[in-house]
Amino acid sequence: MEEEEDRIQNLRSKATELLLRKEWKDSIEVYSELISLCHDQISNPHQNLDPNNLPKLKKSLCLALCNRAEARLNLQDYPQALQDCNEASQIGNTHFKTLLCKGKIMLSLNQYGLALDCFKKASLDPNELENYEMLNGYLEKCKKFEFLSRTGAFDISDWVVNKFQGKPPELAEYIGSIEIKKSDISGRGLFATKNLDCGNLLLVTKAVAVERAIVPESVFQDSKEQAQLDMWKNFIDKILESIKKCVRTRDLIYKLSNGENEDDLEVPDIDLFRPVGEDSSTFHDKKIDKEKLLNILDVNSLVEELISAKVLGKNSDVHGIGLWILSSFINHSCDPNVRRSHIGDHVTIHACRDIKAGEELTFAYFDVFTPFRDREEKAKNWGFVCKCKRCNLEKGVSSNQEMMEIEMFLGKGLDNGGVVYRLEENMRRWMVRGKGKGYLRSSFWRVYSEVYESERSLRKWGSKVPLMENVLDSVVDAVGSDERIVKLLMRGLKRKNGHKGNGIVEMEKAMKLGRGLYDVEVLLRMLTYQKKPLVRSKNKKEGTLVHKNKAHTISSGLRVKYDESPSNK
Ligand SMILES: [Zn+2]
């Protein structure tokens, strides 16, 4: 008996030391040994157990389980960590550490209500008053996340306005007014279930896994390719790791398309993707269909490339690849109605134009300002042919002699103003009207923006090219809002008006073009250099960062402030 007690004592100190050193894997091993030893001692009927010894043993077992749960939590092995907690609480129901650990697991699984229950129960423990502050921190966090996941009322404005300094804001997963249905574009898609305003938030979803690396633009092509291969390999390892740990993650990933028989795929209910109750299933022994998985990842993974992904707060040398399950259902269009932004490990999707109930949500898999032929090439690399309105129109005009001439001139470095002039003239001749003009102008965005940025070009071509504001309006109408459009507008207006500027006109124009870019509050604060929040979060409406109708009120209210802002001095 003495001997066993010593063994338990030794294992316990060894495991504690490993835990403190954050050597999770090793500590799990030692705790497992300790746990089975405790089990043996408790259940072995032949042992002459000292009656005083049983509670002591049970206490050791309970602590060991709880500490192993803590280590597993740190390795993000939530199902197994949860099993440990549940076993521990069967032994000692109100054990403070167990409740704390279970709360943290639930928080990581986005189960805010269940997490809140655990922390509340833990806070009732009279012996743990010194931990009150820490617990209170968790309680507040749960309440905040629960609110965010219910309403989608996020506020990222501080972070954006402070030029993405520090850690990205914490987000909770959110599913807005959307459903999954069969799509006319391809396979299945996400659809709006009610009318939406430009700027409405529709979805916030966290990556199953994301792998990032710094690949400087300046390195040789070979090393770049090698770096990308390494990234892809690490990414797949991470995905395998997370599906080994959780059946649910695996099942949700297998709902995604692997690129075959797109039209015969079942349409899963959107509710499957909401956080569920306790899911402690593990399937360490089940075989994973790796071939299918690789095909799924090939079709559904998104690269965090700066322009099309709107990766907020990262420099251009950071490359990343990730899998965000629900947003993978969104089909591509070069004429998109939603826009995705990457914030930390989350992807947020919001409307970049007004959307009608029943309309399919689409975003561009690559930069919306990519010219037609390059888009064709990129779509081919993704394994599809884009049949959106914009591509249809551009396909129609691309075989025109004049269009081929324009493209040839571009390649030969003809004056950009000349290209714009010819394109505009030809659009008139081809009778391209309305949105069509916006489509073509978006494809020639680089040329247009260079003309409007250059004093020399404007002096030479100013009277022969359309007004910048009209061009920008049509581009936003065609492809949705974009930072580059708002920036060009602001610079153009500043140049035109000198540094005095007409605050109200600038503001209203920028607001109009910037709707759907960020939320309105962020945009306003960026435009007006406000460091302090403009709208208290209680004014926010469900699914909207700031309600659209507020925009005008806010911009009127800001006129006074705007005139005092540094840009006008
Ligand atoms: Zn297209």
Coordinates of C-alpha atoms in Angstrom, one line a residue, residues 57-440:
L57 CA -7.8 8.5 -3.7
K58 CA -11.0 9.9 -5.2
K59 CA -9.7 13.4 -4.7
S60 CA -6.4 12.5 -6.5
L61 CA -8.4 10.9 -9.4
C62 CA -10.6 13.9 -9.7
L63 CA -7.7 16.4 -9.8
A64 CA -5.8 14.2 -12.3
L65 CA -8.8 14.1 -14.6
C66 CA -9.3 17.7 -14.4
N67 CA -5.6 18.5 -15.1
R68 CA -5.6 16.1 -18.0
A69 CA -8.7 18.0 -19.3
E70 CA -6.8 21.2 -19.0
A71 CA -3.9 19.8 -21.0
R72 CA -6.2 18.4 -23.6
L73 CA -8.0 21.8 -23.8
N74 CA -4.7 23.4 -24.6
L75 CA -4.2 20.9 -27.5
Q76 CA -7.8 21.8 -28.6
D77 CA -8.8 18.2 -28.1
Y78 CA -12.2 19.3 -26.8
P79 CA -14.2 16.1 -26.9
Q80 CA -11.6 14.2 -24.8
A81 CA -11.2 17.1 -22.5
L82 CA -14.9 17.2 -22.0
Q83 CA -15.0 13.4 -21.2
D84 CA -12.4 14.0 -18.5
C85 CA -14.4 16.9 -17.0
N86 CA -17.6 14.8 -17.0
E87 CA -15.9 11.9 -15.3
A88 CA -14.3 14.3 -12.7
S89 CA -17.7 15.9 -11.9
Q90 CA -19.3 12.5 -11.3
I91 CA -16.7 12.0 -8.6
G92 CA -16.8 15.5 -7.1
N93 CA -19.8 17.4 -8.4
T94 CA -18.9 20.9 -7.5
H95 CA -15.2 20.8 -7.9
F96 CA -14.2 24.3 -8.8
K97 CA -11.4 23.5 -11.2
T98 CA -13.5 21.0 -13.1
L99 CA -16.2 23.6 -13.6
L100 CA -13.7 26.2 -14.7
C101 CA -12.1 23.9 -17.2
K102 CA -15.5 22.7 -18.6
G103 CA -16.6 26.3 -18.9
K104 CA -13.4 27.1 -20.9
I105 CA -14.1 24.1 -23.2
M106 CA -17.6 25.2 -23.8
L107 CA -16.4 28.7 -24.6
S108 CA -14.0 27.2 -27.2
L109 CA -16.9 25.2 -28.7
N110 CA -18.9 28.4 -29.0
Q111 CA -21.4 27.0 -26.5
Y112 CA -21.8 30.3 -24.7
G113 CA -24.9 29.4 -22.7
L114 CA -23.5 26.2 -21.3
A115 CA -20.2 27.9 -20.6
L116 CA -22.0 30.6 -18.7
D117 CA -23.7 27.9 -16.5
C118 CA -20.3 26.4 -15.6
F119 CA -18.8 29.7 -14.7
K120 CA -21.8 30.7 -12.7
K121 CA -21.7 27.5 -10.7
A122 CA -18.0 27.9 -10.1
S123 CA -18.5 31.4 -8.8
L124 CA -20.7 30.0 -6.0
D125 CA -17.8 28.2 -4.5
P126 CA -17.0 30.1 -1.2
N127 CA -13.5 28.7 -1.1
E128 CA -12.5 30.4 -4.3
L129 CA -13.1 34.0 -3.6
E130 CA -9.5 34.9 -4.6
N131 CA -10.4 33.7 -8.2
Y132 CA -13.4 36.0 -8.3
E133 CA -11.8 38.4 -10.8
M134 CA -10.7 35.7 -13.2
L135 CA -14.1 34.2 -13.1
N136 CA -15.8 37.5 -13.6
G137 CA -13.6 37.9 -16.7
Y138 CA -15.0 34.6 -18.1
L139 CA -18.5 35.5 -17.2
E140 CA -18.3 38.8 -19.0
K141 CA -16.7 37.2 -22.0
C142 CA -19.5 34.5 -22.2
K143 CA -22.2 37.2 -22.0
K144 CA -20.6 39.2 -24.7
F145 CA -20.1 36.3 -27.1
E146 CA -23.6 35.0 -26.4
F147 CA -24.9 38.4 -27.4
L148 CA -22.7 38.6 -30.5
S149 CA -23.7 35.1 -31.8
R150 CA -27.4 36.0 -31.3
T151 CA -27.3 39.4 -32.9
G152 CA -24.2 39.7 -35.0
A153 CA -23.7 43.2 -33.7
F154 CA -20.0 43.4 -34.0
D155 CA -17.9 46.5 -33.6
I156 CA -14.6 46.3 -35.3
S157 CA -14.3 50.1 -35.8
D158 CA -11.7 50.7 -33.1
W159 CA -9.4 48.2 -34.7
V160 CA -9.9 49.5 -38.2
V161 CA -9.6 53.1 -37.3
N162 CA -6.4 52.4 -35.3
K163 CA -5.0 50.9 -38.4
F164 CA -5.3 47.3 -37.3
Q165 CA -2.9 47.7 -34.4
G166 CA -2.8 45.0 -31.8
K167 CA -4.8 41.8 -31.8
P168 CA -7.9 41.5 -34.0
P169 CA -11.1 42.0 -32.2
E170 CA -12.7 38.8 -30.7
L171 CA -15.6 37.6 -32.8
A172 CA -18.3 35.0 -32.2
E173 CA -19.7 32.8 -34.9
Y174 CA -23.0 34.1 -36.3
I175 CA -25.5 32.9 -38.9
G176 CA -27.8 35.6 -40.2
S177 CA -30.8 35.3 -42.5
I178 CA -29.5 32.7 -44.9
E179 CA -30.2 29.1 -46.0
I180 CA -28.6 26.5 -48.1
K181 CA -30.4 25.6 -51.4
K182 CA -29.8 24.1 -54.8
S183 CA -28.1 26.7 -57.0
D184 CA -28.4 27.5 -60.6
I185 CA -24.8 28.5 -60.7
S186 CA -23.4 25.3 -59.4
G187 CA -24.3 22.6 -56.9
R188 CA -25.6 24.2 -53.8
G189 CA -25.4 27.8 -52.6
L190 CA -26.3 30.2 -49.8
F191 CA -29.4 32.2 -50.2
A192 CA -30.9 35.2 -48.5
T193 CA -34.1 34.4 -46.6
K194 CA -35.2 38.1 -46.3
N195 CA -34.5 41.4 -48.0
L196 CA -31.1 42.7 -47.0
D197 CA -29.6 46.1 -47.1
C198 CA -26.1 46.8 -48.3
G199 CA -23.8 46.5 -45.4
N200 CA -25.8 43.8 -43.5
L201 CA -23.8 41.2 -41.8
L202 CA -24.8 37.7 -42.9
L203 CA -22.3 35.3 -41.6
V204 CA -19.3 35.0 -39.3
T205 CA -17.5 31.7 -39.3
K206 CA -14.3 30.5 -37.8
A207 CA -11.7 28.4 -39.7
V208 CA -11.5 24.7 -39.1
A209 CA -7.8 25.3 -39.6
V210 CA -5.7 28.1 -41.2
E211 CA -2.1 28.0 -42.0
R212 CA -0.1 31.2 -42.5
A213 CA 3.5 31.9 -43.6
I214 CA 5.5 34.9 -44.5
V215 CA 6.6 34.7 -48.1
P216 CA 8.3 38.0 -49.1
E217 CA 7.5 39.1 -52.6
S218 CA 11.2 39.5 -53.2
V219 CA 12.2 35.8 -52.9
F220 CA 12.8 33.7 -56.0
Q221 CA 9.9 31.9 -57.6
D222 CA 11.3 28.5 -56.6
S223 CA 11.4 29.3 -52.9
K224 CA 7.9 30.8 -53.2
E225 CA 6.5 27.6 -54.6
Q226 CA 8.3 25.6 -52.0
A227 CA 6.9 27.8 -49.3
Q228 CA 3.4 27.4 -50.7
L229 CA 3.8 23.6 -50.8
D230 CA 5.0 23.5 -47.2
M231 CA 2.0 25.7 -46.3
W232 CA -0.4 23.3 -48.0
K233 CA 1.1 20.3 -46.3
N234 CA 0.9 21.9 -42.9
F235 CA -2.6 23.0 -43.6
I236 CA -3.7 19.4 -44.4
D237 CA -2.0 18.1 -41.3
K238 CA -4.0 20.6 -39.2
I239 CA -7.3 19.6 -40.9
L240 CA -6.5 15.9 -40.3
E241 CA -5.7 16.7 -36.7
S242 CA -9.0 18.5 -36.1
I243 CA -11.2 15.9 -37.7
K244 CA -9.4 13.2 -35.8
K245 CA -10.5 15.0 -32.6
C246 CA -14.1 15.6 -33.5
V247 CA -16.6 13.6 -35.5
R248 CA -18.8 16.6 -35.9
T249 CA -16.1 18.6 -37.7
R250 CA -15.4 15.6 -39.9
D251 CA -19.1 15.2 -40.8
L252 CA -19.5 18.9 -41.6
I253 CA -16.4 18.9 -43.8
Y254 CA -17.8 15.8 -45.7
K255 CA -20.9 17.8 -46.4
L256 CA -18.8 19.9 -48.7
S257 CA -18.4 19.2 -52.4
N258 CA -15.5 17.3 -53.7
G259 CA -16.0 18.7 -57.1
E260 CA -17.9 15.6 -58.5
N261 CA -21.6 15.2 -59.3
E262 CA -22.3 18.7 -58.0
D263 CA -26.0 18.5 -58.9
D264 CA -26.7 15.4 -57.0
L265 CA -25.4 16.6 -53.7
E266 CA -27.9 16.7 -50.8
V267 CA -28.8 20.1 -49.4
P268 CA -27.9 20.2 -45.7
D269 CA -30.0 22.2 -43.2
I270 CA -28.3 25.4 -42.1
D271 CA -29.0 24.5 -38.5
L272 CA -26.5 21.7 -38.7
F273 CA -23.8 24.4 -38.8
R274 CA -24.9 26.1 -35.6
P275 CA -23.0 25.1 -32.4
V276 CA -24.6 22.1 -30.8
G277 CA -24.8 20.7 -27.2
E278 CA -22.1 18.5 -25.8
D279 CA -20.4 16.5 -28.5
S280 CA -18.0 14.2 -26.9
S281 CA -17.7 11.7 -29.7
T282 CA -14.2 10.8 -30.8
F283 CA -13.3 8.4 -33.5
H284 CA -9.6 7.7 -33.1
D285 CA -10.0 4.3 -34.7
K286 CA -12.2 5.2 -37.6
K287 CA -10.5 5.5 -41.0
I288 CA -10.5 8.8 -42.8
D289 CA -11.2 8.8 -46.5
K290 CA -8.1 10.9 -47.3
E291 CA -8.5 10.9 -51.0
K292 CA -12.0 12.4 -50.7
L293 CA -10.8 14.8 -48.0
L294 CA -8.0 16.1 -50.3
N295 CA -10.5 16.7 -53.1
I296 CA -12.8 18.6 -50.7
L297 CA -9.9 20.8 -49.5
D298 CA -8.9 21.4 -53.1
V299 CA -12.3 22.6 -54.0
N300 CA -13.2 24.5 -50.8
S301 CA -10.1 26.0 -49.3
L302 CA -9.7 29.7 -49.6
V303 CA -6.4 31.5 -49.8
E304 CA -5.9 34.6 -47.8
E305 CA -4.7 36.8 -50.6
L306 CA -4.8 40.4 -49.7
I307 CA -7.0 41.9 -52.4
S308 CA -9.9 39.5 -52.9
A309 CA -10.0 38.3 -49.4
K310 CA -9.8 41.7 -47.7
V311 CA -7.5 40.3 -45.1
L312 CA -7.7 43.1 -42.5
G313 CA -4.6 44.0 -40.6
K314 CA -2.0 41.9 -42.4
N315 CA 0.9 43.0 -44.6
S316 CA 1.1 41.7 -48.1
D317 CA 4.0 39.2 -47.4
V318 CA 1.7 37.1 -45.2
H319 CA 0.1 34.3 -47.2
G320 CA -2.5 32.0 -45.7
I321 CA -4.8 29.1 -46.6
G322 CA -7.8 28.0 -44.6
L323 CA -11.1 26.2 -44.5
W324 CA -14.2 28.0 -43.4
I325 CA -17.0 25.4 -43.8
L326 CA -20.2 27.4 -44.2
S327 CA -18.7 30.1 -46.4
S328 CA -17.5 27.4 -48.8
F329 CA -21.1 27.0 -50.0
I330 CA -21.0 30.5 -51.5
N331 CA -20.6 30.4 -55.3
H332 CA -18.5 32.7 -57.3
S333 CA -19.6 35.6 -59.4
C334 CA -17.7 38.5 -61.0
D335 CA -20.9 40.5 -60.3
P336 CA -21.0 39.7 -56.6
N337 CA -23.5 40.7 -54.0
V338 CA -21.6 39.9 -50.8
R339 CA -18.1 40.5 -49.8
R340 CA -15.8 38.5 -47.5
S341 CA -13.3 40.0 -45.0
H342 CA -10.8 38.0 -43.0
I343 CA -10.4 39.1 -39.3
G344 CA -8.1 36.8 -37.4
D345 CA -9.3 33.3 -37.9
H346 CA -12.8 34.4 -38.7
V347 CA -14.3 35.1 -42.1
T348 CA -17.1 37.7 -42.1
I349 CA -19.6 37.9 -45.0
H350 CA -21.7 41.0 -45.6
A351 CA -23.9 42.4 -48.3
C352 CA -22.1 44.7 -50.7
R353 CA -25.3 45.7 -52.3
D354 CA -29.0 45.4 -51.5
I355 CA -30.2 41.8 -51.8
K356 CA -33.7 40.5 -52.3
A357 CA -35.2 37.6 -50.3
G358 CA -34.5 34.4 -52.2
E359 CA -31.5 35.7 -54.1
E360 CA -28.3 33.6 -54.1
L361 CA -25.3 35.1 -52.3
T362 CA -22.1 35.3 -54.4
F363 CA -18.7 36.6 -53.9
A364 CA -15.7 36.9 -56.2
Y365 CA -13.1 34.2 -55.7
F366 CA -10.5 36.6 -57.1
D367 CA -10.1 40.4 -57.4
V368 CA -13.2 41.9 -59.0
F369 CA -11.0 44.3 -61.0
T370 CA -9.3 41.5 -62.9
P371 CA -9.7 41.9 -66.7
F372 CA -11.9 39.4 -68.5
R373 CA -9.3 37.1 -70.0
D374 CA -7.4 36.8 -66.7
R375 CA -10.6 36.0 -64.9
E376 CA -11.3 33.2 -67.4
E377 CA -7.9 31.8 -66.7
K378 CA -8.4 32.1 -62.9
A379 CA -11.8 30.4 -63.1
K380 CA -10.3 27.6 -65.1
N381 CA -7.7 27.1 -62.4
W382 CA -10.5 26.8 -59.9
G383 CA -12.1 24.2 -62.2
F384 CA -15.1 26.2 -63.5
V385 CA -16.3 28.4 -66.3
C386 CA -18.0 31.6 -65.0
K387 CA -21.3 32.3 -66.6
C388 CA -22.2 35.4 -64.7
K389 CA -23.8 38.4 -66.5
R390 CA -20.5 40.3 -66.5
C391 CA -18.6 37.4 -68.2
N392 CA -21.4 37.0 -70.7
L393 CA -21.3 40.6 -71.7
E394 CA -17.5 40.7 -71.8
K395 CA -17.3 37.5 -73.8
G396 CA -19.6 39.1 -76.3
V397 CA -17.4 42.1 -76.8
S398 CA -14.0 40.5 -76.4
S399 CA -14.0 39.2 -80.0
N400 CA -14.6 42.6 -81.4
Q401 CA -11.8 43.9 -83.5
E402 CA -11.8 47.2 -81.5
M403 CA -11.5 45.4 -78.2
M404 CA -8.6 43.4 -79.4
E405 CA -7.0 46.6 -80.6
I406 CA -7.5 48.2 -77.2
E407 CA -6.0 45.2 -75.5
M408 CA -3.1 45.4 -77.9
F409 CA -2.6 49.1 -77.2
L410 CA -2.5 48.4 -73.5
G411 CA 0.2 45.8 -73.9
K412 CA 2.2 48.4 -75.9
G413 CA 2.0 50.9 -73.2
L414 CA -0.3 53.4 -75.0
D415 CA -1.3 56.4 -73.0
N416 CA -3.9 55.3 -70.4
G417 CA -6.2 58.3 -71.3
G418 CA -6.2 57.1 -74.8
V419 CA -7.3 53.6 -73.8
V420 CA -10.2 55.0 -71.6
Y421 CA -11.2 57.3 -74.5
R422 CA -11.3 54.5 -77.0
L423 CA -13.1 52.1 -74.6
E424 CA -15.8 54.7 -73.8
E425 CA -16.3 55.5 -77.5
N426 CA -16.6 51.8 -78.4
M427 CA -19.1 51.2 -75.5
R428 CA -21.3 53.8 -77.1
R429 CA -20.9 52.1 -80.5
W430 CA -21.5 48.6 -79.1
M431 CA -24.5 50.0 -77.2
V432 CA -23.2 48.9 -73.9
R433 CA -25.4 50.6 -71.3
G434 CA -26.2 50.7 -67.6
K435 CA -24.5 48.1 -65.6
G436 CA -22.6 46.9 -68.7
K437 CA -20.5 50.0 -68.6
G438 CA -19.7 49.3 -65.0
Y439 CA -18.6 45.8 -65.9
L440 CA -16.2 46.9 -68.5

